[in-house]
PDB file of C-alpha atoms and ligand atoms in Angstrom:
ATOM      1  CA  MET A 132      86.008  86.653  97.437  1.00 60.00           C
ATOM      2  CA  VAL A 133      83.244  87.604  95.029  1.00 57.00           C
ATOM      3  CA  PHE A 134      81.505  84.929  92.979  1.00 53.00           C
ATOM      4  CA  ILE A 135      79.591  85.351  89.741  1.00 51.00           C
ATOM      5  CA  GLY A 136      76.747  83.255  88.347  1.00 49.00           C
ATOM      6  CA  LYS A 137      73.857  81.562  90.114  1.00 43.00           C
ATOM      7  CA  LYS A 138      74.559  79.120  92.924  1.00 44.00           C
ATOM      8  CA  GLY A 139      73.033  75.717  92.134  1.00 47.00           C
ATOM      9  CA  SER A 140      73.018  76.415  88.405  1.00 48.00           C
ATOM     10  CA  GLY A 141      76.456  74.880  87.956  1.00 48.00           C
ATOM     11  CA  THR A 142      77.717  78.179  86.543  1.00 48.00           C
ATOM     12  CA  VAL A 143      79.228  79.688  89.700  1.00 50.00           C
ATOM     13  CA  SER A 144      82.813  80.757  89.157  1.00 65.00           C
ATOM     14  CA  GLN A 145      85.277  82.591  91.315  1.00 88.00           C
ATOM     15  CA  VAL A 146      86.279  86.048  90.189  1.00 96.00           C
ATOM     16  CA  PHE A 147      89.929  86.263  89.209  1.00 98.00           C
ATOM     17  CA  VAL A 148      92.529  88.614  87.743  1.00 98.00           C
ATOM     18  CA  ALA A 149      94.247  87.729  84.473  1.00 98.00           C
ATOM     19  CA  VAL A 150      97.855  88.886  84.166  1.00 98.00           C
ATOM     20  CA  LEU A 151      99.136  88.869  80.585  1.00 98.00           C
ATOM     21  CA  MET A 152     102.686  89.524  79.420  1.00 98.00           C
ATOM     22  CA  GLY A 153     103.968  90.004  75.901  1.00 98.00           C
ATOM     23  CA  SER A 154     107.074  87.951  76.600  1.00 98.00           C
ATOM     24  CA  ASP A 155     108.714  85.825  79.263  1.00 98.00           C
ATOM     25  CA  SER A 156     111.308  88.626  79.427  1.00 98.00           C
ATOM     26  CA  ASP A 157     108.629  90.717  81.214  1.00 98.00           C
ATOM     27  CA  TRP A 158     108.329  88.206  84.068  1.00 98.00           C
ATOM     28  CA  PRO A 159     111.119  89.482  86.382  1.00 98.00           C
ATOM     29  CA  VAL A 160     109.275  92.821  86.602  1.00 98.00           C
ATOM     30  CA  MET A 161     105.754  91.366  86.675  1.00 98.00           C
ATOM     31  CA  GLU A 162     106.596  89.110  89.615  1.00 98.00           C
ATOM     32  CA  SER A 163     105.984  92.221  91.761  1.00 98.00           C
ATOM     33  CA  CYS A 164     102.374  92.307  90.544  1.00 98.00           C
ATOM     34  CA  ILE A 165     101.820  88.639  91.351  1.00 98.00           C
ATOM     35  CA  GLU A 166     103.323  89.178  94.806  1.00 98.00           C
ATOM     36  CA  VAL A 167     100.602  91.771  95.569  1.00 98.00           C
ATOM     37  CA  LEU A 168      97.769  89.554  94.279  1.00 98.00           C
ATOM     38  CA  ARG A 169      99.084  86.644  96.380  1.00 98.00           C
ATOM     39  CA  ARG A 170      99.402  88.853  99.488  1.00 97.00           C
ATOM     40  CA  PHE A 171      95.721  89.791  99.239  1.00 98.00           C
ATOM     41  CA  GLY A 172      94.643  86.246  98.405  1.00 97.00           C
ATOM     42  CA  VAL A 173      93.230  87.259  95.027  1.00 98.00           C
ATOM     43  CA  PRO A 174      92.958  84.370  92.545  1.00 98.00           C
ATOM     44  CA  PHE A 175      94.864  84.989  89.318  1.00 98.00           C
ATOM     45  CA  GLU A 176      96.026  83.457  86.081  1.00 98.00           C
ATOM     46  CA  VAL A 177      99.264  84.397  84.308  1.00 98.00           C
ATOM     47  CA  ARG A 178      99.807  83.980  80.565  1.00 98.00           C
ATOM     48  CA  ILE A 179     102.501  84.904  78.063  1.00 98.00           C
ATOM     49  CA  THR A 180     100.634  86.113  75.007  1.00 98.00           C
ATOM     50  CA  SER A 181     101.490  88.842  72.542  1.00 98.00           C
ATOM     51  CA  ALA A 182      99.452  91.425  70.651  1.00 98.00           C
ATOM     52  CA  HIS A 183     101.823  91.068  67.710  1.00 98.00           C
ATOM     53  CA  ARG A 184     103.216  87.538  67.854  1.00 98.00           C
ATOM     54  CA  THR A 185     100.062  85.668  68.937  1.00 98.00           C
ATOM     55  CA  PRO A 186      97.138  88.027  68.195  1.00 98.00           C
ATOM     56  CA  ASP A 187      94.498  85.319  67.692  1.00 98.00           C
ATOM     57  CA  ALA A 188      95.457  83.467  70.875  1.00 98.00           C
ATOM     58  CA  THR A 189      95.398  86.733  72.830  1.00 98.00           C
ATOM     59  CA  ARG A 190      91.856  87.542  71.730  1.00 98.00           C
ATOM     60  CA  ALA A 191      90.666  83.975  72.342  1.00 98.00           C
ATOM     61  CA  TYR A 192      92.178  83.961  75.835  1.00 98.00           C
ATOM     62  CA  VAL A 193      90.582  87.296  76.797  1.00 98.00           C
ATOM     63  CA  GLN A 194      87.135  86.232  75.609  1.00 98.00           C
ATOM     64  CA  GLY A 195      87.416  82.852  77.351  1.00 98.00           C
ATOM     65  CA  ALA A 196      88.763  84.374  80.568  1.00 98.00           C
ATOM     66  CA  GLU A 197      85.887  86.839  80.711  1.00 98.00           C
ATOM     67  CA  GLN A 198      83.398  83.977  80.423  1.00 97.00           C
ATOM     68  CA  ARG A 199      85.194  82.085  83.213  1.00 97.00           C
ATOM     69  CA  GLY A 200      84.979  85.023  85.644  1.00 97.00           C
ATOM     70  CA  CYS A 201      87.914  87.308  84.959  1.00 98.00           C
ATOM     71  CA  ALA A 202      87.014  90.684  86.488  1.00 98.00           C
ATOM     72  CA  VAL A 203      90.190  92.644  85.747  1.00 98.00           C
ATOM     73  CA  PHE A 204      92.881  92.231  83.112  1.00 99.00           C
ATOM     74  CA  ILE A 205      96.470  93.360  83.649  1.00 99.00           C
ATOM     75  CA  ALA A 206      98.620  93.535  80.512  1.00 98.00           C
ATOM     76  CA  ALA A 207     102.360  94.191  80.471  1.00 98.00           C
ATOM     77  CA  ALA A 208     104.410  94.852  77.356  1.00 98.00           C
ATOM     78  CA  GLY A 209     107.431  96.780  76.176  1.00 98.00           C
ATOM     79  CA  MET A 210     108.513  98.619  73.022  1.00 98.00           C
ATOM     80  CA  ALA A 211     105.468  99.238  70.718  1.00 97.00           C
ATOM     81  CA  ALA A 212     103.344  98.001  73.617  1.00 98.00           C
ATOM     82  CA  HIS A 213      99.944  97.194  72.154  1.00 98.00           C
ATOM     83  CA  LEU A 214      98.991  94.269  74.386  1.00 98.00           C
ATOM     84  CA  ALA A 215      96.882  96.251  76.879  1.00 98.00           C
ATOM     85  CA  GLY A 216      95.142  98.037  74.008  1.00 98.00           C
ATOM     86  CA  ALA A 217      94.467  94.768  72.203  1.00 98.00           C
ATOM     87  CA  VAL A 218      93.034  93.291  75.411  1.00 98.00           C
ATOM     88  CA  ALA A 219      90.866  96.390  75.958  1.00 98.00           C
ATOM     89  CA  ALA A 220      89.567  96.057  72.397  1.00 98.00           C
ATOM     90  CA  SER A 221      88.314  92.545  73.224  1.00 98.00           C
ATOM     91  CA  THR A 222      86.584  93.144  76.564  1.00 98.00           C
ATOM     92  CA  CYS A 223      84.570  95.706  78.538  1.00 98.00           C
ATOM     93  CA  LYS A 224      86.225  94.620  81.827  1.00 98.00           C
ATOM     94  CA  PRO A 225      88.751  97.040  83.353  1.00 98.00           C
ATOM     95  CA  VAL A 226      92.198  96.766  81.761  1.00 99.00           C
ATOM     96  CA  ILE A 227      95.365  97.911  83.520  1.00 99.00           C
ATOM     97  CA  GLY A 228      98.434  98.430  81.354  1.00 98.00           C
ATOM     98  CA  VAL A 229     102.006  98.105  82.621  1.00 98.00           C
ATOM     99  CA  PRO A 230     104.670  99.626  80.358  1.00 98.00           C
ATOM    100  CA  MET A 231     107.953  97.682  80.391  1.00 98.00           C
ATOM    101  CA  ASP A 232     111.346  99.363  80.151  1.00 98.00           C
ATOM    102  CA  VAL A 233     112.833  97.463  77.209  1.00 98.00           C
ATOM    103  CA  SER A 234     113.953 100.397  75.059  1.00 98.00           C
ATOM    104  CA  LEU A 235     113.984 104.228  75.245  1.00 98.00           C
ATOM    105  CA  GLY A 236     113.660 104.028  79.050  1.00 98.00           C
ATOM    106  CA  GLY A 237     110.146 102.628  78.618  1.00 98.00           C
ATOM    107  CA  LEU A 238     108.813 105.888  77.160  1.00 98.00           C
ATOM    108  CA  ASP A 239     107.814 104.125  73.937  1.00 98.00           C
ATOM    109  CA  ALA A 240     105.822 101.533  75.914  1.00 98.00           C
ATOM    110  CA  LEU A 241     104.317 104.175  78.227  1.00 98.00           C
ATOM    111  CA  LEU A 242     102.917 106.162  75.318  1.00 98.00           C
ATOM    112  CA  SER A 243     101.803 103.071  73.375  1.00 98.00           C
ATOM    113  CA  THR A 244      99.933 101.817  76.439  1.00 98.00           C
ATOM    114  CA  ALA A 245      98.423 105.097  77.635  1.00 98.00           C
ATOM    115  CA  GLN A 246      97.453 106.864  74.426  1.00 98.00           C
ATOM    116  CA  MET A 247      94.263 104.932  73.707  1.00 98.00           C
ATOM    117  CA  PRO A 248      91.462 106.319  71.561  1.00 98.00           C
ATOM    118  CA  GLY A 249      88.338 107.524  73.383  1.00 98.00           C
ATOM    119  CA  GLY A 250      85.974 104.757  74.453  1.00 98.00           C
ATOM    120  CA  ILE A 251      88.612 102.040  74.876  1.00 98.00           C
ATOM    121  CA  PRO A 252      90.380 102.892  78.154  1.00 98.00           C
ATOM    122  CA  VAL A 253      93.567 101.373  79.517  1.00 98.00           C
ATOM    123  CA  ALA A 254      94.395 102.429  83.086  1.00 98.00           C
ATOM    124  CA  THR A 255      98.132 102.891  82.660  1.00 98.00           C
ATOM    125  CA  VAL A 256     100.493 102.629  85.623  1.00 98.00           C
ATOM    126  CA  ALA A 257     104.159 103.618  85.932  1.00 98.00           C
ATOM    127  CA  VAL A 258     106.979 102.051  83.944  1.00 98.00           C
ATOM    128  CA  GLY A 259     108.691  99.098  85.599  1.00 93.00           C
ATOM    129  CA  LYS A 260     108.476  97.480  89.036  1.00 97.00           C
ATOM    130  CA  ALA A 261     106.517 100.280  90.759  1.00 98.00           C
ATOM    131  CA  GLY A 262     103.982 100.061  87.947  1.00 98.00           C
ATOM    132  CA  ALA A 263     103.778  96.270  88.234  1.00 98.00           C
ATOM    133  CA  THR A 264     103.177  96.585  91.979  1.00 98.00           C
ATOM    134  CA  ASN A 265     100.553  99.277  91.460  1.00 98.00           C
ATOM    135  CA  ALA A 266      98.807  97.209  88.777  1.00 99.00           C
ATOM    136  CA  GLY A 267      98.350  94.530  91.439  1.00 98.00           C
ATOM    137  CA  TYR A 268      97.070  97.068  93.975  1.00 98.00           C
ATOM    138  CA  LEU A 269      94.721  98.683  91.469  1.00 98.00           C
ATOM    139  CA  ALA A 270      93.235  95.301  90.520  1.00 98.00           C
ATOM    140  CA  VAL A 271      92.678  94.534  94.224  1.00 98.00           C
ATOM    141  CA  GLN A 272      91.055  97.952  94.669  1.00 98.00           C
ATOM    142  CA  VAL A 273      88.689  97.276  91.762  1.00 98.00           C
ATOM    143  CA  LEU A 274      87.650  93.932  93.284  1.00 98.00           C
ATOM    144  CA  ALA A 275      87.346  95.527  96.735  1.00 98.00           C
ATOM    145  CA  VAL A 276      84.490  97.736  95.495  1.00 97.00           C
ATOM    146  CA  ALA A 277      82.255  94.657  95.837  1.00 96.00           C
ATOM    147  CA  ASP A 278      84.188  92.832  98.565  1.00 96.00           C
ATOM    148  CA  ALA A 279      84.161  94.337 102.089  1.00 97.00           C
ATOM    149  CA  GLY A 280      86.786  91.878 103.393  1.00 97.00           C
ATOM    150  CA  LEU A 281      89.209  92.845 100.667  1.00 97.00           C
ATOM    151  CA  ALA A 282      88.521  96.545 101.270  1.00 98.00           C
ATOM    152  CA  LEU A 283      89.381  96.070 104.962  1.00 98.00           C
ATOM    153  CA  ARG A 284      92.647  94.286 104.080  1.00 98.00           C
ATOM    154  CA  LEU A 285      93.560  97.190 101.784  1.00 98.00           C
ATOM    155  CA  ARG A 286      92.992  99.707 104.590  1.00 98.00           C
ATOM    156  CA  GLU A 287      95.092  97.581 106.972  1.00 98.00           C
ATOM    157  CA  ASP A 288      97.864  97.343 104.380  1.00 98.00           C
ATOM    158  CA  ARG A 289      97.824 101.126 103.900  1.00 98.00           C
ATOM    159  CA  ALA A 290      98.005 101.674 107.678  1.00 98.00           C
ATOM    160  CA  ALA A 291     100.976  99.299 107.905  1.00 98.00           C
ATOM    161  CA  MET A 292     102.709 101.186 105.087  1.00 98.00           C
ATOM    162  CA  THR A 293     102.157 104.483 106.904  1.00 98.00           C
ATOM    163  CA  ALA A 294     103.485 103.038 110.178  1.00 98.00           C
ATOM    164  CA  SER A 295     106.549 101.700 108.392  1.00 98.00           C
ATOM    165  CA  VAL A 296     107.425 105.111 106.907  1.00 98.00           C
ATOM    166  CA  GLU A 297     106.914 106.789 110.292  1.00 98.00           C
ATOM    167  CA  GLN A 298     109.200 104.192 111.887  1.00 98.00           C
ATOM    168  CA  LYS A 299     111.875 104.806 109.229  1.00 98.00           C
ATOM    169  CA  ASN A 300     111.663 108.538 109.908  1.00 97.00           C
ATOM    170  CA  ARG A 301     112.066 107.988 113.689  1.00 97.00           C
ATOM    171  CA  ALA A 302     115.084 105.736 113.033  1.00 97.00           C
ATOM    172  CA  LEU A 303     116.666 108.371 110.784  1.00 97.00           C
ATOM    173  CA  GLN A 304     116.076 111.138 113.306  1.00 96.00           C
ATOM    174  CA  GLU A 305     117.758 109.030 116.015  1.00 96.00           C
ATOM    175  CA  LYS A 306     120.679 108.223 113.722  1.00 96.00           C
ATOM    176  CA  ILE A 307     121.407 111.865 112.964  1.00 95.00           C
ATOM    177  CA  GLY A 308     120.837 112.837 116.597  1.00 92.00           C
ATOM    178  CA  ALA A 309     117.887 115.056 115.882  1.00 71.00           C
ATOM    179  CA  ALA A 310     115.305 113.229 118.034  1.00 59.00           C
TER     180      ALA A 310
HETATM  181  C1  LIG B 296     107.059  93.048  73.911  1.00 81.61           C
HETATM  182  O1  LIG B 296     108.325  93.114  73.382  1.00 81.61           O
HETATM  183  C2  LIG B 296     107.204  92.192  75.141  1.00 81.61           C
HETATM  184  O2  LIG B 296     106.178  92.490  76.044  1.00 81.61           O
HETATM  185  C3  LIG B 296     108.543  92.562  75.667  1.00 81.61           C
HETATM  186  O3  LIG B 296     108.468  93.569  76.655  1.00 81.61           O
HETATM  187  C4  LIG B 296     109.262  93.103  74.433  1.00 81.61           C
HETATM  188  C5  LIG B 296     110.480  92.297  74.042  1.00 81.61           C
HETATM  189  O4  LIG B 296     110.124  90.930  73.922  1.00 81.61           O
HETATM  190  P1  LIG B 296     111.250  89.821  73.742  1.00 81.61           P
HETATM  191  O5  LIG B 296     111.969  90.136  72.469  1.00 81.61           O
HETATM  192  O6  LIG B 296     112.129  89.908  74.958  1.00 81.61           O
HETATM  193  O7  LIG B 296     110.512  88.513  73.689  1.00 81.61           O
HETATM  194  O8  LIG B 296     106.145  92.487  73.034  1.00 81.61           O
END
């Protein structure tokens, strides 16, 4: 895992991913993101903090986390989902936004998360569990740019995924008697 700061200076800290959610009601979906970070052994912090309900605490957390070594922020929110945008406004680290399906099939959150003004990007993933999973993968991929071990684990994971689909196809062909 990548470290920042100078060794011996007392300022070395381990790089981590911060996962923020607007509400505890987002947790059942965001568990999929945490599962990916755990699988790759990426250190993370999880916080419930809201762009609208706790704006000052959100900004303070983002600024503090950046100083402590946060390399990527993941922000999940539903409805008028401004959390990822608010996080992006407070940091120049990469921010990944996960739109939650709370109302309107998540379309409101998707647009609120994705439609950022130029210069303040939010890398927006899909609505719901697939998006939460991909937010985890994307954060790992960002860290893997400077971590060869992590990059290797990503390639191994991708190969395993490919093998699993091929196996499912073979099983289906056998089942329908086409093999
Ligand atoms: C958003 O409002 C949260 O991220 C959540 O997705 C949605 C609803 O929040 P609760 O009313 O369930 O707390 O800010």
